[in-house]
Every structure is written in structure tokens, then in C-alpha cells.
PDB file of C-alpha atoms in Angstrom:
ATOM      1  CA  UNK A   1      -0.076  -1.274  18.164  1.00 78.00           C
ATOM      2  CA  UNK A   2       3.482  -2.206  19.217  1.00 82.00           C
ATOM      3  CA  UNK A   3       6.020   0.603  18.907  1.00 87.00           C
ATOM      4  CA  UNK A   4       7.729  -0.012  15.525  1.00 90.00           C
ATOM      5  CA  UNK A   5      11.425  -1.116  15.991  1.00 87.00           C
ATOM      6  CA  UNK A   6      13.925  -0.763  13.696  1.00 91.00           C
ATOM      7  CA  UNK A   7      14.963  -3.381  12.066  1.00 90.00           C
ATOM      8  CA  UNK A   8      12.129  -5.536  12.487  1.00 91.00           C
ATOM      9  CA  UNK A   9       9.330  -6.175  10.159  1.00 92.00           C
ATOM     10  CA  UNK A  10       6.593  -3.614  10.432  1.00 94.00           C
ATOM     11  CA  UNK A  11       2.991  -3.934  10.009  1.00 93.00           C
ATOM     12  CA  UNK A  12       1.622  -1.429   7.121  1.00 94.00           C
ATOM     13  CA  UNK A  13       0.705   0.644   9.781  1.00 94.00           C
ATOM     14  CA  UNK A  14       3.394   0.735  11.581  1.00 95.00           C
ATOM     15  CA  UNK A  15       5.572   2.028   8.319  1.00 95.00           C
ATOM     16  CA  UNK A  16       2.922   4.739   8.198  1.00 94.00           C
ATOM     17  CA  UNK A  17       3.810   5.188  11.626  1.00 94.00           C
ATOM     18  CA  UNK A  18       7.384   5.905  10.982  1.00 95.00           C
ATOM     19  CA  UNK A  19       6.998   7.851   7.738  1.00 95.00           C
ATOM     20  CA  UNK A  20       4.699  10.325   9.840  1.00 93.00           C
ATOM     21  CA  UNK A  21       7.273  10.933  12.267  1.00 93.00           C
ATOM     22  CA  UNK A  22       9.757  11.352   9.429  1.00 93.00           C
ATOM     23  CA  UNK A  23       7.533  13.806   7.564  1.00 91.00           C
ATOM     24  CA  UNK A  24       7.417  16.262  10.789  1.00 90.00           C
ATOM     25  CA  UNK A  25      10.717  15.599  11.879  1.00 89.00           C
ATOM     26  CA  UNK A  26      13.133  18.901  12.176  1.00 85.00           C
ATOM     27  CA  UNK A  27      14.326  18.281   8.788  1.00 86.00           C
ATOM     28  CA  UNK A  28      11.424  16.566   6.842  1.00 89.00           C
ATOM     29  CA  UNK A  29      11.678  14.426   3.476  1.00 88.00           C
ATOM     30  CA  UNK A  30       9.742  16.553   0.410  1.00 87.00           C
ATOM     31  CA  UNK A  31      10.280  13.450  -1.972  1.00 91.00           C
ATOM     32  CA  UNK A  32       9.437   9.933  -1.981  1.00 93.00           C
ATOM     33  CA  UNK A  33      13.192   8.992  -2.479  1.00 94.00           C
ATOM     34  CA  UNK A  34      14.291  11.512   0.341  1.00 93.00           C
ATOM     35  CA  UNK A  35      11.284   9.365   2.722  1.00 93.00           C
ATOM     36  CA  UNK A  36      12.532   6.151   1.084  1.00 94.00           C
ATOM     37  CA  UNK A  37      16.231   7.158   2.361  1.00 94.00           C
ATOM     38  CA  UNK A  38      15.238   8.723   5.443  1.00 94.00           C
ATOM     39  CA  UNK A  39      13.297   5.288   6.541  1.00 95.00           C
ATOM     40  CA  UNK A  40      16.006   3.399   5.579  1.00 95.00           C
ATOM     41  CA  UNK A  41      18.772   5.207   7.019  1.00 94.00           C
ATOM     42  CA  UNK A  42      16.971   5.242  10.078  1.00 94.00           C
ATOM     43  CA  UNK A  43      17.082   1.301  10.002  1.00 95.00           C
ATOM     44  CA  UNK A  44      13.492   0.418   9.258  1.00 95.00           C
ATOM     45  CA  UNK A  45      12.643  -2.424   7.163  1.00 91.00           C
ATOM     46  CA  UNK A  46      10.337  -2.271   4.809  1.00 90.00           C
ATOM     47  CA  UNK A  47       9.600  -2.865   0.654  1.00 93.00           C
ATOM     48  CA  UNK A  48       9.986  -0.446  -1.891  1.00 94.00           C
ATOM     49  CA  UNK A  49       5.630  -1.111  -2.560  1.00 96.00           C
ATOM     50  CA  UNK A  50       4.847  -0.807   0.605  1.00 96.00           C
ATOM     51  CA  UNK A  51       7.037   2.384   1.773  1.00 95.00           C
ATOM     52  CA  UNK A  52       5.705   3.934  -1.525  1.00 96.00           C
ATOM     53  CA  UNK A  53       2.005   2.887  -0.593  1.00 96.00           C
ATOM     54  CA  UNK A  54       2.239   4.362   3.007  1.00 96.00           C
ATOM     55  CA  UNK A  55       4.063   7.531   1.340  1.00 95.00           C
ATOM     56  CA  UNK A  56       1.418   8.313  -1.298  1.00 94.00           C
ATOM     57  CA  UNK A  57      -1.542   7.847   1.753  1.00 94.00           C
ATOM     58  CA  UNK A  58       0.342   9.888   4.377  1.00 93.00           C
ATOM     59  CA  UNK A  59       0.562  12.621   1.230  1.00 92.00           C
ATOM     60  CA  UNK A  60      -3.055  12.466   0.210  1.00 93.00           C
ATOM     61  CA  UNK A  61      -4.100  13.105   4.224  1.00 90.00           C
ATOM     62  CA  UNK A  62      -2.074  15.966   4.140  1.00 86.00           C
ATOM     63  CA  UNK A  63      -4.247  17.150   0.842  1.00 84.00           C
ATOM     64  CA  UNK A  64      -1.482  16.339  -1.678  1.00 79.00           C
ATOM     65  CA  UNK A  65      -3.735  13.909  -3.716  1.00 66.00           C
ATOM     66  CA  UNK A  66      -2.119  10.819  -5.393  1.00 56.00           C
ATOM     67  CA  UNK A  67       1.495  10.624  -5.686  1.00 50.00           C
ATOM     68  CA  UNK A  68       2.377  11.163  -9.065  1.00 46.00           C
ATOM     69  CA  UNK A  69       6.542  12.105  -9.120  1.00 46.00           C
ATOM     70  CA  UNK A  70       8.465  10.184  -6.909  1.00 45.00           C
ATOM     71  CA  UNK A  71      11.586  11.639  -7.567  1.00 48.00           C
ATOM     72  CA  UNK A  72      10.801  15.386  -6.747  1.00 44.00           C
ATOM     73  CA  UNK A  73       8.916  17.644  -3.932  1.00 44.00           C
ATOM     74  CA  UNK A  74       6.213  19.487  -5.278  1.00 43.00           C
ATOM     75  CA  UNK A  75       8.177  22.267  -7.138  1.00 40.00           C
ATOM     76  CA  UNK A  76       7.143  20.613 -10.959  1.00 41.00           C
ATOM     77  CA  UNK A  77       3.442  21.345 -10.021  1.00 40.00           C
ATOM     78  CA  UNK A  78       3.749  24.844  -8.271  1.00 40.00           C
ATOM     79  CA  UNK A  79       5.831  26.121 -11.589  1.00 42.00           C
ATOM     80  CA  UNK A  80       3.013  24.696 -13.545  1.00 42.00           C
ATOM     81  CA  UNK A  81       0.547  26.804 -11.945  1.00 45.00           C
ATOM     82  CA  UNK A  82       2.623  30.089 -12.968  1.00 40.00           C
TER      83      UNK A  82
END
């Protein structure tokens, strides 16, 4: 698989890709919107489907389940469980 570039159009993979690297970055997006911004402000190209497809499956490998809020981190769901 080709390194993804920015600002070229990236295989579904390859937005996974970058969204990984995003997620364990030194300052990490908790959100969909902060990924969504992230990825974008790094100059990757990409819809709003498909970033928020790759999101929710790089979430539910990390045990998270399906992506439910896309506006928050997972603070909702940890105050629920109070």
C-alpha cells in the first residue's frame, strides 16, 4: 500500500491509515469531529462517510464498539455508568 499523501485521494485504507496515526499521535483526537478536524487540518482528503466509517472501525478495534456520539469523547457513557 502506497504511503498516503496528503492531498491526494486515499484508498479506505489508507484513511484508516492516517486516522491511526492521528489517534496515537502526542495529542490524540477523543471525538469524531476532533479526528474529522485533525485529518483535515493535516491536509488529507477524504468524505465526511468515509472518515466517519474508518473512525467508527478504528474505535471498535480499540474495544469501543459502534460509534454512537460523534460529537463527544466518551465522557456521556462513563457518567452513565456512575
Amino acid at each position: 500500500m502506497p504511503v498516503p499523501q496528503p492531498g491526494e485521494q486515499l484508498t479506505d485504507t489508507q484513511i484508516g491509515v492516517v486516522l491511526r496515526h492521528l489517534r496515537y499521535s502526542d495529542d490524540p483526537p477523543l471525538s469524531f469531529r476532533q479526528a474529522r478536524s485533525s485529518y483535515r487540518g493535516a491536509g488529507y482528503q477524504g468524505s465526511e462517510e468515509r472518515i466517519r466509517h474508518a473512525w467508527a472501525a478504528l474505535r471498535a478495534n480499540e474495544g469501543h464498539g459502534e460509534m454512537t456520539d460523534t460529537g463527544t469523547d466518551d465522557e456521556a457513557s462513563e457518567d452513565a455508568d456512575i
